[in-house]
Coordinates of C-alpha atoms and ligand atoms in Angstrom, one line a residue:
M3 CA 73.2 -174.2 31.3
N4 CA 73.0 -173.0 35.2
K5 CA 72.2 -169.4 36.0
R6 CA 75.4 -167.5 36.2
F7 CA 76.0 -165.3 39.1
Y8 CA 75.4 -161.9 37.6
I9 CA 77.1 -158.8 39.0
T10 CA 77.0 -155.3 37.7
T11 CA 78.5 -151.8 38.3
A12 CA 76.9 -148.5 37.7
I13 CA 77.6 -147.4 34.2
D14 CA 79.9 -144.2 34.2
Y15 CA 78.9 -141.0 32.5
V16 CA 81.5 -140.6 29.7
N17 CA 81.9 -136.9 29.9
G18 CA 85.4 -137.1 31.6
Q19 CA 88.3 -139.3 32.6
P20 CA 87.9 -141.9 35.3
H21 CA 88.6 -140.9 39.0
L22 CA 89.0 -142.6 42.4
G23 CA 85.3 -143.3 42.9
H24 CA 84.8 -144.8 39.5
A25 CA 87.8 -147.1 40.2
Y26 CA 86.6 -147.8 43.6
E27 CA 83.2 -149.3 42.6
K28 CA 84.6 -151.1 39.7
V29 CA 87.4 -152.8 42.0
I30 CA 84.7 -153.8 44.5
A31 CA 82.6 -155.5 41.7
D32 CA 85.7 -157.3 40.4
V33 CA 86.8 -158.6 43.8
I34 CA 83.3 -160.1 44.4
A35 CA 83.2 -161.5 40.7
R36 CA 86.7 -163.1 41.2
A37 CA 85.8 -164.4 44.8
R38 CA 82.9 -166.1 43.5
R39 CA 84.6 -167.7 40.8
S40 CA 87.2 -169.0 43.2
L41 CA 84.2 -170.3 45.2
G42 CA 83.3 -172.4 42.2
Q43 CA 80.5 -170.3 40.7
E44 CA 80.0 -169.5 37.4
V45 CA 79.9 -165.5 37.0
F46 CA 79.1 -162.8 34.6
F47 CA 80.5 -159.4 35.6
L48 CA 79.3 -156.4 33.5
T49 CA 80.4 -152.9 33.5
G50 CA 80.2 -150.1 30.9
L51 CA 79.5 -146.4 30.0
D52 CA 76.5 -144.3 30.1
E53 CA 76.9 -142.2 27.0
H54 CA 73.7 -140.3 26.2
G55 CA 72.2 -137.0 27.7
Q56 CA 72.8 -133.2 27.4
K57 CA 76.2 -133.1 29.2
V58 CA 77.7 -135.5 26.7
Q59 CA 76.3 -133.6 23.8
Q60 CA 77.6 -130.2 25.2
A61 CA 81.0 -131.9 25.8
A62 CA 81.2 -133.0 22.2
Q63 CA 80.1 -129.7 21.0
A64 CA 82.7 -127.9 23.1
E65 CA 85.3 -130.1 21.3
G66 CA 83.7 -129.6 17.9
K67 CA 83.1 -133.3 17.7
D68 CA 79.9 -135.2 16.8
P69 CA 78.8 -137.2 20.0
Q70 CA 79.2 -140.6 18.7
A71 CA 82.9 -139.8 17.5
Y72 CA 83.4 -138.2 21.1
C73 CA 82.0 -141.2 22.8
D74 CA 84.1 -143.6 20.6
K75 CA 87.2 -141.8 21.6
L76 CA 86.3 -141.7 25.2
A77 CA 85.1 -145.3 25.4
E78 CA 88.7 -146.5 24.5
D79 CA 90.2 -144.6 27.4
W80 CA 87.7 -146.0 29.9
K81 CA 88.2 -149.8 28.3
A82 CA 91.9 -149.2 29.0
F83 CA 91.2 -148.1 32.5
A84 CA 89.2 -151.2 33.1
A85 CA 92.2 -153.2 31.8
K86 CA 94.4 -151.1 34.1
L87 CA 92.3 -152.2 37.0
A88 CA 92.8 -155.9 35.9
L89 CA 88.8 -156.1 35.8
T90 CA 87.6 -159.5 34.6
N91 CA 84.4 -158.2 33.2
D92 CA 82.7 -160.5 30.8
D93 CA 81.2 -157.9 28.7
F94 CA 81.4 -153.8 28.4
V95 CA 78.3 -152.2 27.8
R96 CA 78.0 -148.8 25.9
T97 CA 74.4 -147.2 25.9
T98 CA 75.1 -146.4 22.1
D99 CA 75.4 -150.1 21.3
A100 CA 72.8 -151.1 18.8
R101 CA 72.1 -154.2 21.0
H102 CA 71.2 -151.9 24.1
K103 CA 69.1 -149.5 22.0
Q104 CA 67.0 -152.1 20.7
V105 CA 66.0 -153.3 24.3
V106 CA 65.5 -149.8 25.5
Q107 CA 63.0 -149.3 22.6
A108 CA 61.4 -152.8 23.2
S109 CA 60.9 -151.9 26.9
L110 CA 59.3 -148.5 26.1
T111 CA 57.2 -150.1 23.8
K112 CA 55.8 -152.7 26.3
V113 CA 55.5 -150.4 29.2
N114 CA 53.7 -147.9 26.9
A115 CA 51.3 -150.6 25.4
E116 CA 50.5 -151.8 28.9
G117 CA 49.3 -148.2 30.2
H118 CA 52.2 -147.3 32.4
V119 CA 53.2 -144.1 30.2
Y120 CA 51.4 -140.9 29.6
K121 CA 51.9 -137.5 28.0
K122 CA 51.5 -134.3 29.8
T123 CA 52.6 -130.6 30.0
Y124 CA 54.8 -129.7 32.6
E125 CA 55.5 -126.1 33.7
G126 CA 58.0 -125.4 36.3
F127 CA 61.6 -125.1 37.5
Y128 CA 64.2 -126.9 35.5
S129 CA 68.2 -127.4 36.4
T130 CA 69.9 -127.2 33.1
K131 CA 73.2 -128.2 34.6
E132 CA 71.7 -131.5 36.4
E133 CA 69.1 -131.6 33.4
T134 CA 66.5 -132.2 36.1
F135 CA 63.0 -130.9 36.8
L136 CA 62.6 -129.2 40.3
T137 CA 59.6 -128.8 42.5
E138 CA 58.8 -126.5 45.5
K139 CA 60.1 -129.3 47.7
D140 CA 63.6 -128.5 46.3
R141 CA 63.8 -124.8 47.3
L142 CA 65.8 -123.8 50.2
P143 CA 64.3 -122.0 53.0
D144 CA 65.3 -118.4 51.4
G145 CA 63.5 -119.7 48.1
T146 CA 66.6 -120.3 46.2
F147 CA 67.7 -123.6 45.0
D148 CA 71.0 -125.5 46.0
P149 CA 74.0 -124.1 43.9
S150 CA 74.8 -127.4 42.8
Y151 CA 71.7 -127.3 40.5
G152 CA 73.4 -124.3 38.5
E153 CA 71.1 -122.0 36.8
V154 CA 67.4 -122.8 37.4
V155 CA 65.0 -121.7 34.6
V156 CA 61.4 -122.0 34.3
L157 CA 60.2 -124.2 31.6
K158 CA 57.0 -125.3 29.8
E159 CA 57.2 -128.6 28.1
E160 CA 55.2 -131.6 26.9
N161 CA 56.9 -134.8 27.9
Y162 CA 56.2 -138.6 28.6
F163 CA 55.9 -139.7 32.1
F164 CA 56.2 -143.2 33.6
K165 CA 53.7 -143.9 36.4
L166 CA 55.4 -144.2 39.8
S167 CA 52.4 -143.0 42.0
D168 CA 50.3 -146.2 42.5
Q169 CA 53.5 -148.5 43.0
Q170 CA 54.5 -147.3 46.4
Q171 CA 52.6 -149.8 48.6
W172 CA 53.9 -153.0 47.0
L173 CA 57.4 -151.8 47.0
I174 CA 57.4 -150.8 50.8
Q175 CA 56.2 -154.3 51.3
Y176 CA 59.1 -155.8 48.9
I177 CA 61.7 -153.9 50.7
E178 CA 60.4 -154.7 54.2
S179 CA 60.1 -158.6 53.5
N180 CA 63.3 -158.7 51.8
P181 CA 66.1 -157.3 53.9
G182 CA 68.9 -158.6 51.7
F183 CA 67.6 -156.3 48.9
I184 CA 69.4 -153.2 49.7
Q185 CA 72.5 -153.4 51.8
P186 CA 74.0 -152.1 54.2
D187 CA 71.0 -151.6 56.4
H188 CA 71.1 -148.1 56.9
R189 CA 70.6 -147.4 53.1
R190 CA 67.6 -149.7 53.1
N191 CA 66.2 -147.7 56.2
E192 CA 66.6 -144.5 54.2
I193 CA 64.7 -145.8 51.2
L194 CA 62.0 -147.1 53.3
G195 CA 61.7 -143.8 55.2
F196 CA 61.6 -141.9 51.9
L197 CA 59.0 -144.3 50.6
K198 CA 56.9 -143.9 53.7
N199 CA 57.0 -140.2 54.1
N200 CA 56.9 -139.1 50.5
T201 CA 54.3 -139.6 47.6
L202 CA 56.1 -140.6 44.5
E203 CA 56.2 -138.2 41.6
D204 CA 55.7 -139.8 38.1
L205 CA 59.1 -140.1 36.4
C206 CA 59.9 -137.8 33.2
I207 CA 61.2 -140.2 30.8
S208 CA 61.6 -138.1 27.6
R209 CA 63.1 -134.8 26.2
P210 CA 61.9 -133.2 23.1
V211 CA 64.5 -133.7 20.3
A212 CA 64.2 -129.9 19.6
R213 CA 66.0 -129.5 22.9
L214 CA 68.3 -132.7 23.0
N215 CA 68.8 -135.1 20.3
W216 CA 71.6 -137.4 21.7
G217 CA 69.4 -140.1 23.1
I218 CA 67.4 -143.1 22.2
P219 CA 64.4 -142.2 20.1
I220 CA 61.1 -143.0 21.9
P221 CA 59.7 -145.9 19.7
F222 CA 56.1 -144.2 19.5
D223 CA 57.1 -140.6 19.1
T224 CA 60.2 -139.9 17.5
N225 CA 59.9 -136.2 18.4
Y226 CA 61.2 -137.4 21.6
V227 CA 64.3 -139.1 23.1
T228 CA 64.4 -141.2 26.1
Y229 CA 65.9 -139.4 29.2
V230 CA 68.8 -140.8 30.9
W231 CA 67.6 -143.1 33.7
F232 CA 65.1 -145.1 31.4
D233 CA 67.9 -145.7 29.0
A234 CA 70.9 -146.2 31.6
L235 CA 69.1 -148.6 33.9
V236 CA 68.0 -150.8 31.0
N237 CA 71.6 -151.9 30.5
Y238 CA 71.4 -154.3 33.1
I239 CA 68.8 -156.3 31.0
S240 CA 69.9 -155.4 27.6
I241 CA 73.0 -157.3 27.9
P242 CA 71.5 -160.3 29.1
A243 CA 69.1 -160.2 26.1
A244 CA 71.9 -159.8 24.0
H245 CA 73.6 -162.9 25.3
G246 CA 70.1 -164.9 24.8
D247 CA 68.7 -164.7 28.4
T248 CA 65.5 -166.2 28.2
V249 CA 63.9 -164.5 31.1
V250 CA 64.6 -161.0 29.6
R251 CA 63.8 -162.0 26.1
S252 CA 60.5 -163.8 26.8
A253 CA 59.2 -160.6 28.5
L254 CA 60.4 -158.1 25.9
D255 CA 61.0 -160.1 22.7
P256 CA 59.1 -163.6 22.4
R257 CA 60.5 -164.4 19.1
P258 CA 62.7 -167.4 19.7
S259 CA 66.4 -166.6 19.8
T260 CA 69.0 -168.2 17.9
L261 CA 71.6 -167.6 20.4
D262 CA 72.6 -170.4 22.9
P263 CA 71.1 -168.5 26.0
L264 CA 73.3 -167.5 29.0
P265 CA 71.0 -167.6 32.0
L266 CA 71.7 -164.2 33.6
W267 CA 68.5 -162.4 35.0
P268 CA 67.9 -161.5 37.7
A269 CA 71.1 -159.9 38.6
D270 CA 72.6 -161.0 41.8
I271 CA 74.3 -158.0 42.9
H272 CA 74.2 -154.1 41.4
V273 CA 77.0 -152.5 43.0
I274 CA 76.3 -148.7 43.0
G275 CA 77.1 -145.6 45.0
K276 CA 75.2 -143.9 47.5
D277 CA 74.0 -141.1 45.3
I278 CA 72.1 -143.3 43.0
V279 CA 70.2 -145.6 45.5
K280 CA 66.7 -143.9 44.8
F281 CA 67.1 -144.6 41.2
H282 CA 68.1 -148.2 41.6
A283 CA 65.7 -149.0 44.7
V284 CA 62.6 -147.2 43.7
Y285 CA 62.4 -146.5 39.6
W286 CA 64.1 -149.6 38.6
P287 CA 61.9 -152.1 40.5
I288 CA 58.8 -150.3 39.3
M289 CA 60.3 -150.5 35.8
L290 CA 61.0 -154.3 36.2
K291 CA 57.6 -155.0 37.6
A292 CA 55.9 -153.0 34.5
L293 CA 58.1 -155.1 32.1
G294 CA 57.1 -158.5 34.0
L295 CA 60.3 -159.2 35.1
P296 CA 62.0 -160.3 38.4
L297 CA 63.8 -157.9 40.6
P298 CA 67.5 -158.0 41.1
K299 CA 68.4 -159.9 44.2
Q300 CA 70.7 -157.2 45.9
L301 CA 71.8 -153.5 45.5
L302 CA 75.1 -153.2 47.4
V303 CA 75.4 -149.6 48.1
H304 CA 79.0 -148.1 48.7
G305 CA 80.1 -144.7 50.2
W306 CA 82.0 -142.1 48.6
W307 CA 85.6 -141.1 48.7
Q308 CA 86.8 -137.8 49.8
K309 CA 90.5 -136.6 49.6
D310 CA 92.0 -134.9 52.8
G311 CA 88.6 -134.6 54.2
A312 CA 87.0 -132.6 51.1
K313 CA 85.1 -133.5 48.3
I314 CA 86.9 -134.6 45.3
S315 CA 86.6 -132.1 42.6
K316 CA 88.3 -131.3 39.5
S317 CA 87.7 -127.6 39.5
T318 CA 89.5 -127.4 43.0
G319 CA 92.2 -129.6 42.1
N320 CA 91.3 -131.9 44.9
I321 CA 91.6 -135.3 43.0
I322 CA 93.3 -138.8 43.0
D323 CA 94.4 -139.9 39.7
P324 CA 94.2 -143.7 40.0
V325 CA 96.3 -144.3 37.0
A326 CA 99.3 -142.3 38.4
V327 CA 99.0 -144.1 41.9
I328 CA 98.8 -147.5 39.9
N329 CA 102.0 -146.5 38.1
E330 CA 103.8 -145.4 41.0
W331 CA 102.9 -148.2 43.5
G332 CA 101.4 -151.0 41.5
L333 CA 97.9 -152.0 41.0
D334 CA 97.6 -154.3 43.8
A335 CA 98.7 -151.6 46.1
F336 CA 96.1 -149.5 44.8
R337 CA 93.4 -152.4 45.1
F338 CA 94.3 -153.2 48.7
Y339 CA 94.4 -149.5 49.9
V340 CA 90.9 -148.7 48.6
L341 CA 89.1 -152.1 49.9
R342 CA 91.2 -152.3 53.3
E343 CA 90.8 -148.6 54.3
L344 CA 87.0 -148.6 53.6
D345 CA 84.3 -150.9 54.2
I346 CA 81.3 -151.1 51.6
G347 CA 78.9 -148.6 53.2
P348 CA 80.4 -145.6 54.8
D349 CA 82.4 -142.8 53.2
G350 CA 86.0 -142.7 53.1
N351 CA 88.9 -140.3 53.1
W352 CA 91.9 -140.7 51.1
T353 CA 95.2 -139.6 52.6
D354 CA 98.5 -140.0 50.8
A355 CA 100.2 -140.5 54.2
G356 CA 97.4 -143.4 55.0
F357 CA 98.2 -145.0 51.5
K358 CA 102.0 -144.9 52.2
S359 CA 101.5 -146.1 55.8
R360 CA 99.5 -149.2 54.7
Y361 CA 101.8 -149.8 51.8
S362 CA 104.7 -150.1 54.2
A363 CA 103.2 -151.7 57.2
E364 CA 100.9 -154.2 55.8
L365 CA 102.2 -154.9 52.1
A366 CA 106.2 -154.3 52.4
N367 CA 106.7 -155.1 56.0
G368 CA 103.9 -157.6 56.4
L369 CA 102.9 -159.8 53.4
G370 CA 106.2 -158.9 51.4
N371 CA 108.4 -159.5 54.0
L372 CA 106.7 -162.7 55.2
V373 CA 106.8 -164.3 51.5
N374 CA 110.3 -163.1 50.8
R375 CA 112.1 -164.3 54.0
S376 CA 110.2 -167.5 54.0
L377 CA 111.0 -168.5 50.5
S378 CA 114.8 -166.9 50.7
M379 CA 115.4 -169.1 53.9
L380 CA 113.9 -172.3 51.9
K381 CA 116.4 -171.4 49.2
R382 CA 119.5 -170.8 51.3
Y383 CA 119.0 -173.7 53.9
R384 CA 117.3 -176.4 51.6
N385 CA 118.3 -175.5 48.2
G386 CA 114.7 -174.5 47.4
V387 CA 113.4 -178.1 48.2
V388 CA 110.4 -178.4 50.1
P389 CA 110.7 -180.6 53.2
A390 CA 108.4 -183.1 54.6
R391 CA 104.9 -181.9 55.6
S392 CA 104.4 -180.5 59.0
N393 CA 101.2 -179.1 60.4
E394 CA 102.2 -176.6 63.1
L395 CA 100.3 -173.6 61.5
S396 CA 97.5 -175.7 59.9
A397 CA 94.9 -174.9 62.7
D398 CA 95.6 -171.1 62.2
A399 CA 95.4 -171.6 58.3
D400 CA 92.1 -173.6 58.5
K401 CA 90.5 -170.9 60.6
V402 CA 91.4 -168.1 58.4
I403 CA 90.4 -170.2 55.5
A404 CA 86.9 -170.7 56.8
E405 CA 86.5 -167.2 58.0
T406 CA 87.5 -165.9 54.8
K407 CA 85.3 -168.0 52.8
S408 CA 82.4 -167.1 54.9
L409 CA 83.1 -163.4 54.6
L410 CA 83.4 -163.6 50.9
E411 CA 80.0 -165.3 50.5
Q412 CA 78.8 -162.2 52.5
N413 CA 80.5 -159.8 50.4
E414 CA 82.5 -158.7 53.5
L415 CA 85.7 -157.6 51.7
Q416 CA 87.4 -155.4 54.5
K417 CA 86.7 -158.1 57.2
A418 CA 88.2 -160.7 54.7
L419 CA 91.4 -158.7 54.2
Q420 CA 91.6 -158.4 58.2
S421 CA 91.2 -162.1 58.4
I422 CA 93.8 -162.9 55.8
W423 CA 96.2 -160.2 57.3
S424 CA 95.8 -162.2 60.8
L425 CA 97.4 -165.0 59.2
V426 CA 100.2 -162.7 57.7
T427 CA 100.8 -161.7 61.4
R428 CA 100.6 -164.9 62.8
A429 CA 103.2 -166.3 60.4
N430 CA 105.5 -163.3 60.7
Q431 CA 105.4 -163.8 64.6
Y432 CA 106.2 -167.5 63.9
V433 CA 109.4 -166.7 62.1
D434 CA 110.5 -164.4 64.7
R435 CA 109.7 -166.9 67.6
T436 CA 111.2 -170.1 65.9
A437 CA 114.1 -168.0 64.5
P438 CA 115.1 -170.4 61.6
F439 CA 118.3 -168.2 61.0
K440 CA 119.4 -169.5 64.4
L441 CA 118.1 -173.0 63.8
A442 CA 120.2 -173.3 60.6
K443 CA 123.3 -172.8 62.6
D444 CA 122.7 -175.9 64.7
P445 CA 123.0 -179.2 62.7
A446 CA 121.2 -180.8 65.7
Q447 CA 118.1 -178.5 64.8
A448 CA 117.8 -179.7 61.2
Q449 CA 114.5 -181.5 61.7
R450 CA 113.1 -178.6 63.5
L451 CA 114.2 -176.4 60.7
D452 CA 112.4 -178.5 58.1
E453 CA 109.3 -178.2 60.3
V454 CA 109.5 -174.3 60.3
L455 CA 110.4 -174.0 56.5
Y456 CA 107.4 -176.2 55.7
N457 CA 104.9 -174.3 57.7
L458 CA 106.1 -171.1 56.2
A459 CA 106.1 -172.0 52.7
E460 CA 102.7 -173.8 53.0
T461 CA 101.2 -170.7 54.6
C462 CA 102.5 -168.6 51.7
R463 CA 100.8 -170.9 49.2
I464 CA 97.5 -170.6 51.2
L465 CA 97.9 -166.9 51.4
A466 CA 98.4 -166.6 47.6
V467 CA 95.0 -168.5 47.2
L468 CA 93.1 -166.4 49.6
L469 CA 94.5 -163.1 48.2
W470 CA 93.9 -163.9 44.4
P471 CA 90.6 -162.0 44.5
F472 CA 91.9 -158.9 46.1
L473 CA 95.5 -158.9 44.7
P474 CA 95.6 -160.9 41.7
G475 CA 99.0 -160.0 40.5
T476 CA 100.8 -160.5 44.0
A477 CA 98.9 -163.8 44.5
T478 CA 100.2 -164.9 41.0
K479 CA 103.8 -163.8 41.6
I480 CA 103.6 -165.8 45.0
Y481 CA 102.5 -168.9 43.1
A482 CA 105.4 -168.4 40.7
Q483 CA 108.0 -167.8 43.4
L484 CA 106.8 -171.1 45.0
G485 CA 107.4 -172.8 41.5
L486 CA 103.6 -173.8 41.1
S487 CA 102.1 -173.6 37.7
G488 CA 98.7 -172.2 37.1
E489 CA 96.8 -169.6 39.0
P490 CA 95.9 -169.5 42.6
D491 CA 92.1 -168.8 41.6
K492 CA 90.3 -171.7 43.3
L493 CA 89.4 -171.5 47.0
S494 CA 89.3 -175.2 47.2
A495 CA 93.2 -175.3 46.8
A496 CA 93.6 -173.5 50.1
A497 CA 93.4 -176.8 52.0
W498 CA 96.5 -177.4 54.3
G499 CA 99.2 -179.5 52.6
G500 CA 99.0 -178.6 49.1
L501 CA 102.7 -178.4 48.9
S502 CA 104.5 -181.7 48.6
A503 CA 107.9 -182.8 50.0
G504 CA 110.6 -182.6 47.3
H505 CA 108.8 -179.8 45.4
S506 CA 111.5 -177.2 44.2
I507 CA 110.4 -173.7 44.4
G508 CA 111.2 -170.7 41.9
E509 CA 113.1 -167.5 42.8
P510 CA 112.2 -165.4 45.7
A511 CA 111.8 -161.7 44.7
A512 CA 110.5 -158.5 46.7
L513 CA 106.7 -158.3 46.2
F514 CA 106.3 -154.7 47.4
P515 CA 109.7 -152.8 47.1
R516 CA 110.2 -150.5 50.0
K517 CA 110.2 -147.1 49.2
D518 CA 111.6 -144.1 50.9
V519 CA 108.4 -142.6 52.4
Ligands
MSP5 N1 75.6 -143.0 34.8 C1 75.2 -142.9 36.1 C2 74.8 -144.2 36.7 C3 73.9 -145.1 35.9 S1 73.7 -146.6 36.3 C4 72.5 -147.4 35.4 C5 76.1 -142.2 37.0 N2 77.5 -142.3 36.4 S2 78.6 -141.5 37.4 O1 79.7 -141.5 36.5 O2 78.3 -140.0 37.9 O3 78.9 -142.4 38.7 C6 79.2 -143.8 38.5 C7 79.4 -144.4 39.7 O4 80.6 -143.8 40.3 C8 78.1 -144.2 40.9 O5 77.9 -145.4 41.3 C9 78.8 -143.1 41.9 O6 78.3 -143.2 42.8 C10 80.2 -143.5 41.8 N3 81.1 -142.4 42.4 C11 81.1 -141.3 41.7 N4 81.9 -140.4 42.4 C12 82.3 -141.2 43.7 C13 83.2 -141.0 44.7 N5 83.7 -139.8 45.0 N6 83.4 -142.2 45.4 C14 83.0 -143.3 45.3 N7 81.9 -143.6 44.4 C15 81.7 -142.4 43.5 O7 75.9 -141.8 38.1

């Protein structure tokens, strides 16, 4: 079997309901997964939940629930959310899955056996809110700590540490010689700057059970559980192991697998937010090297959304509920806005006015209007029967097809949408310029009208294929309205001339109902 194109998202903390930021990241990964399938690659798309740690334990306690029961309930909501976003994930990992815990324990056993782990007493500052140790470097000039750390206490505790300090040099060299490893470039430069200007402190990978018991037991000392990152990051290899991936299995469990192996590792892309780059670009490669595993090919780092120029925050009520937006405007309008508004990299700002303006200009009046008037005229003037092939828009379409293909191969989603919309605009201008409604009044123009109607219907078909990774529901509707069976899910179908003369289309209907906004 061929190696799959393996794409993952960050796994979300389960101590609340999904918000815009979670949705954005999952939609990016879904579009890339669909695009790769459309390009003919075999894909494995993984997303899921990060369920251990103090916050979850406390949240469960606050509701009087056992943490597992608390996670089980929330996991249902998050899985329903993935379905609401029409994610095409091939698996859904929960860090409380037995298949995941086994691999975390096997990983700990191996790094410990090979001398990468030691125990020491730590005495110093600790943020209970962020579950993290702080050092002098974290102090503000006035000696206090950033309020985001909450209460900072002095703690003396024995814990296990994973050695990072002697690993800096090879990692710098690796990142320098593999420019594609961290994208976009400015995130790569930030990490290189961090690695060159700081000495890495070893990573604390345990918490005493006496203080935190909601975690995976450390196999060589059950008085401790694994602390979050050594648990969470391992999901990217635990699921390949569960699917029989031989690269991971041979590093962690040399016993032969009875499974038909699905070749997944190394991952092709980890899609993550800017706040967790250090964990993925520093700790994760060092962990993988210690495990004897190859590194993922790329970390694709997206920015953060704000709303109306301020941080999204439950406590101030400055939130976007993606489910409410989807219920009101449709899933594809949501997917379109987040991907068209914000390139992968910089931070973005959600405004309701901006959302409505893109909905009405680009979706309703742009794409929706083009498809609706093209198919309605074909229905009205030719009884829905496709006329003979004509190639007037084929050069424009070919250019956009080639451009979109190359942009999708580079994960340039925003630019791909811009390119696709250049064809929407071109075709709408073509309607205005050729004025088929006037041609229809003059029997001497029948052939010209045939040409125009063919060009429009065929452009709509090609748009459906190009749009499928982004707006799957809309693309499917365009295909159905064209009377075509199957899904527009293969980019190879985008070549000009797919509609044949004599084919009867289906019923035109508005794709994006106009709203009074
Ligand atoms: N559980 C860890 C990740 C472990 S990955 C091995 C975590 N979870 S999280 O729920 O806090 O965040 C999940 C993802 O959502 C992260 O990639 C994060 O950057 C992203 N976002 C959270 N808020 C966001 C915005 N406001 N905007 C965009 N993405 C944001 O971190």
